[in-house]
GROMACS .gro file of C-alpha atoms in nm:
model
  186
    1MET     CA    1 -31.790  -6.146   9.552
    2PHE     CA    2 -31.425  -6.239   9.592
    3PHE     CA    3 -31.194  -6.423   9.355
    4PHE     CA    4 -30.821  -6.477   9.335
    5LEU     CA    5 -30.581  -6.519   9.045
    6CYS     CA    6 -30.285  -6.742   9.115
    7GLY     CA    7 -30.010  -6.888   8.901
    8PRO     CA    8 -29.639  -6.854   8.836
    9HIS     CA    9 -29.441  -6.545   8.747
   10CYS     CA   10 -29.527  -6.406   8.400
   11CYS     CA   11 -29.864  -6.581   8.359
   12GLY     CA   12 -30.053  -6.249   8.338
   13LYS     CA   13 -30.208  -6.206   8.683
   14THR     CA   14 -30.123  -5.837   8.728
   15SER     CA   15 -30.211  -5.739   8.371
   16ILE     CA   16 -30.543  -5.923   8.383
   17LEU     CA   17 -30.650  -5.771   8.715
   18SER     CA   18 -30.549  -5.425   8.594
   19ILE     CA   19 -30.762  -5.460   8.279
   20LEU     CA   20 -31.056  -5.606   8.472
   21GLU     CA   21 -31.045  -5.309   8.707
   22SER     CA   22 -31.010  -5.050   8.429
   23GLU     CA   23 -31.301  -5.206   8.234
   24GLY     CA   24 -31.526  -5.218   8.541
   25TYR     CA   25 -31.543  -5.596   8.579
   26ILE     CA   26 -31.412  -5.561   8.933
   27SER     CA   27 -31.456  -5.278   9.180
   28ALA     CA   28 -31.133  -5.335   9.372
   29ARG     CA   29 -30.821  -5.546   9.349
   30GLY     CA   30 -30.553  -5.663   9.581
   31SER     CA   31 -30.197  -5.677   9.458
   32GLU     CA   32 -29.949  -5.957   9.525
   33ILE     CA   33 -29.815  -5.862   9.868
   34GLY     CA   34 -29.493  -6.064   9.838
   35LYS     CA   35 -29.415  -5.902   9.503
   36ASP     CA   36 -29.487  -5.556   9.645
   37LEU     CA   37 -29.237  -5.625   9.923
   38PHE     CA   38 -28.983  -5.756   9.666
   39TYR     CA   39 -28.992  -5.426   9.477
   40LYS     CA   40 -28.993  -5.220   9.796
   41ARG     CA   41 -28.704  -5.405   9.965
   42SER     CA   42 -28.499  -5.542   9.669
   43PHE     CA   43 -28.426  -5.887   9.812
   44GLN     CA   44 -28.337  -6.228   9.674
   45THR     CA   45 -28.670  -6.404   9.617
   46GLU     CA   46 -28.547  -6.757   9.683
   47SER     CA   47 -28.365  -6.671  10.005
   48GLN     CA   48 -28.656  -6.541  10.213
   49ASN     CA   49 -28.693  -6.717  10.547
   50SER     CA   50 -29.011  -6.825  10.722
   51ASP     CA   51 -29.041  -6.486  10.897
   52PHE     CA   52 -29.110  -6.338  10.554
   53GLU     CA   53 -29.375  -6.602  10.480
   54PHE     CA   54 -29.554  -6.521  10.806
   55GLU     CA   55 -29.529  -6.147  10.740
   56VAL     CA   56 -29.696  -6.191  10.400
   57THR     CA   57 -29.970  -6.410  10.551
   58ARG     CA   58 -30.040  -6.158  10.829
   59LEU     CA   59 -30.060  -5.875  10.574
   60GLU     CA   60 -30.297  -6.084  10.359
   61LEU     CA   61 -30.522  -6.150  10.660
   62GLU     CA   62 -30.525  -5.781  10.744
   63ARG     CA   63 -30.631  -5.698  10.389
   64ASP     CA   64 -30.888  -5.981  10.393
   65ARG     CA   65 -31.051  -5.824  10.698
   66TYR     CA   66 -31.070  -5.493  10.511
   67PHE     CA   67 -31.208  -5.653  10.193
   68HIS     CA   68 -31.460  -5.855  10.395
   69ASN     CA   69 -31.663  -5.537  10.440
   70THR     CA   70 -31.602  -5.394  10.092
   71PRO     CA   71 -31.893  -5.411   9.846
   72GLY     CA   72 -31.858  -5.518   9.484
   73VAL     CA   73 -31.644  -5.771   9.300
   74ILE     CA   74 -31.292  -5.794   9.435
   75GLY     CA   75 -31.000  -5.967   9.263
   76ILE     CA   76 -30.688  -6.057   9.457
   77GLU     CA   77 -30.355  -6.149   9.303
   78THR     CA   78 -30.177  -6.465   9.426
   79TRP     CA   79 -30.350  -6.457   9.767
   80HIS     CA   80 -30.305  -6.731  10.028
   81PRO     CA   81 -30.268  -7.034   9.795
   82GLY     CA   82 -30.002  -6.859   9.589
   83ASN     CA   83 -29.818  -6.744   9.897
   84LEU     CA   84 -29.834  -7.097  10.036
   85ALA     CA   85 -29.691  -7.230   9.708
   86TYR     CA   86 -29.398  -6.988   9.738
   87ALA     CA   87 -29.343  -7.098  10.096
   88SER     CA   88 -29.357  -7.464   9.991
   89VAL     CA   89 -29.047  -7.404   9.779
   90ARG     CA   90 -28.858  -7.167  10.011
   91ASN     CA   91 -28.964  -7.283  10.358
   92PRO     CA   92 -29.158  -7.611  10.339
   93LYS     CA   93 -29.149  -7.669  10.716
   94SER     CA   94 -29.371  -7.362  10.765
   95ILE     CA   95 -29.657  -7.484  10.540
   96LYS     CA   96 -29.887  -7.636  10.804
   97GLU     CA   97 -29.871  -7.332  11.031
   98LEU     CA   98 -29.912  -7.088  10.740
   99ALA     CA   99 -30.212  -7.286  10.615
  100GLU     CA  100 -30.370  -7.273  10.962
  101LEU     CA  101 -30.329  -6.895  10.967
  102SER     CA  102 -30.460  -6.859  10.611
  103ARG     CA  103 -30.774  -7.056  10.695
  104GLN     CA  104 -30.859  -6.779  10.945
  105SER     CA  105 -30.938  -6.545  10.656
  106PRO     CA  106 -31.291  -6.404  10.685
  107ILE     CA  107 -31.338  -6.443  10.308
  108ILE     CA  108 -31.198  -6.793  10.256
  109MET     CA  109 -31.542  -6.956  10.253
  110ASN     CA  110 -31.675  -6.707   9.995
  111ILE     CA  111 -31.398  -6.700   9.737
  112SER     CA  112 -31.336  -6.869   9.404
  113GLY     CA  113 -31.008  -6.891   9.221
  114ILE     CA  114 -30.848  -6.894   8.882
  115TRP     CA  115 -30.516  -7.072   8.842
  116LEU     CA  116 -30.325  -6.951   8.538
  117ARG     CA  117 -30.068  -7.202   8.416
  118ILE     CA  118 -29.766  -7.159   8.191
  119PRO     CA  119 -29.468  -7.390   8.139
  120LYS     CA  120 -29.112  -7.321   8.248
  121CYS     CA  121 -29.003  -7.227   7.893
  122GLU     CA  122 -29.263  -6.947   7.886
  123ILE     CA  123 -29.159  -6.817   8.228
  124ILE     CA  124 -28.803  -6.798   8.093
  125ALA     CA  125 -28.914  -6.631   7.770
  126ARG     CA  126 -29.144  -6.375   7.936
  127SER     CA  127 -28.946  -6.277   8.248
  128LYS     CA  128 -28.821  -5.920   8.258
  129THR     CA  129 -28.790  -5.897   8.635
  130PHE     CA  130 -28.526  -6.172   8.637
  131LYS     CA  131 -28.371  -6.093   8.297
  132ASP     CA  132 -28.022  -6.159   8.435
  133ASN     CA  133 -28.119  -6.499   8.571
  134LYS     CA  134 -28.402  -6.632   8.357
  135GLU     CA  135 -28.306  -6.998   8.403
  136TRP     CA  136 -28.330  -6.961   8.780
  137ALA     CA  137 -28.670  -6.790   8.741
  138GLY     CA  138 -28.794  -7.074   8.521
  139GLU     CA  139 -28.686  -7.340   8.768
  140PHE     CA  140 -28.806  -7.158   9.080
  141TYR     CA  141 -29.147  -7.062   8.946
  142GLU     CA  142 -29.200  -7.401   8.786
  143LYS     CA  143 -29.164  -7.549   9.138
  144VAL     CA  144 -29.408  -7.290   9.274
  145ASP     CA  145 -29.659  -7.387   9.005
  146GLN     CA  146 -29.607  -7.760   9.064
  147ASN     CA  147 -29.693  -7.711   9.433
  148MET     CA  148 -30.006  -7.503   9.369
  149GLU     CA  149 -30.249  -7.796   9.360
  150MET     CA  150 -30.127  -7.919   9.700
  151CYS     CA  151 -30.166  -7.568   9.843
  152LEU     CA  152 -30.516  -7.524   9.700
  153LYS     CA  153 -30.614  -7.860   9.853
  154GLU     CA  154 -30.458  -7.765  10.187
  155LEU     CA  155 -30.680  -7.456  10.199
  156GLY     CA  156 -30.993  -7.634  10.073
  157LEU     CA  157 -30.996  -7.424   9.755
  158LEU     CA  158 -30.918  -7.673   9.478
  159GLU     CA  159 -31.284  -7.746   9.400
  160ARG     CA  160 -31.354  -7.371   9.375
  161THR     CA  161 -31.060  -7.301   9.142
  162THR     CA  162 -31.070  -7.305   8.763
  163ILE     CA  163 -30.750  -7.381   8.574
  164ILE     CA  164 -30.682  -7.171   8.264
  165ASP     CA  165 -30.398  -7.238   8.021
  166ALA     CA  166 -30.212  -6.906   7.998
  167ASN     CA  167 -29.968  -7.037   7.739
  168ARG     CA  168 -30.172  -6.873   7.463
  169PRO     CA  169 -30.219  -6.522   7.328
  170PHE     CA  170 -30.300  -6.281   7.611
  171GLU     CA  171 -30.636  -6.176   7.465
  172SER     CA  172 -30.754  -6.539   7.464
  173VAL     CA  173 -30.656  -6.583   7.829
  174LEU     CA  174 -30.824  -6.254   7.923
  175THR     CA  175 -31.143  -6.362   7.743
  176ASP     CA  176 -31.145  -6.692   7.933
  177VAL     CA  177 -31.104  -6.509   8.265
  178LYS     CA  178 -31.388  -6.268   8.177
  179ASN     CA  179 -31.611  -6.561   8.078
  180HIS     CA  180 -31.533  -6.734   8.405
  181LEU     CA  181 -31.621  -6.418   8.601
  182TYR     CA  182 -31.945  -6.387   8.409
  183ILE     CA  183 -32.039  -6.740   8.519
  184LEU     CA  184 -31.944  -6.663   8.880
  185LEU     CA  185 -32.154  -6.347   8.883
  186LYS     CA  186 -32.470  -6.527   8.769
   0.00000   0.00000   0.00000
């Protein structure tokens, strides 16, 4: 079984997947590829061109092919809809082509999603990565979140995605995610 967690910066995706893995709810997890590249390369998030968007999509597809043959419950952070939402802010002209590539995923027909939502003020309050430019982070990631519904629709995933309000205590959000997974596993 495959599921993805998407949502803006600081909504809890990484922490939730880490806990789910450590507690045995999931057998494997995929990190956010764009974020991994950000930490590896130290670049300006908002200034990435469409080559970067295509690189992330190709890496996601490569990992999807690997996960396609992996047994168990697999959680993936951000995944194609999240990456598409980033691209919709940075490089909107690339959306159609990126969506076409993303739809080639061997797991896209067998995946469900969870969209964690937090408002701009919480992104600003929680951000440590962009502590020197929290206002920018709030504005940028608010736009990413606002475009998520369009990206989920573009990939045919909106009906298979549950929205969870992450603007609450972390334990409450984690409990909701676990409850959702329990329903999916039935």
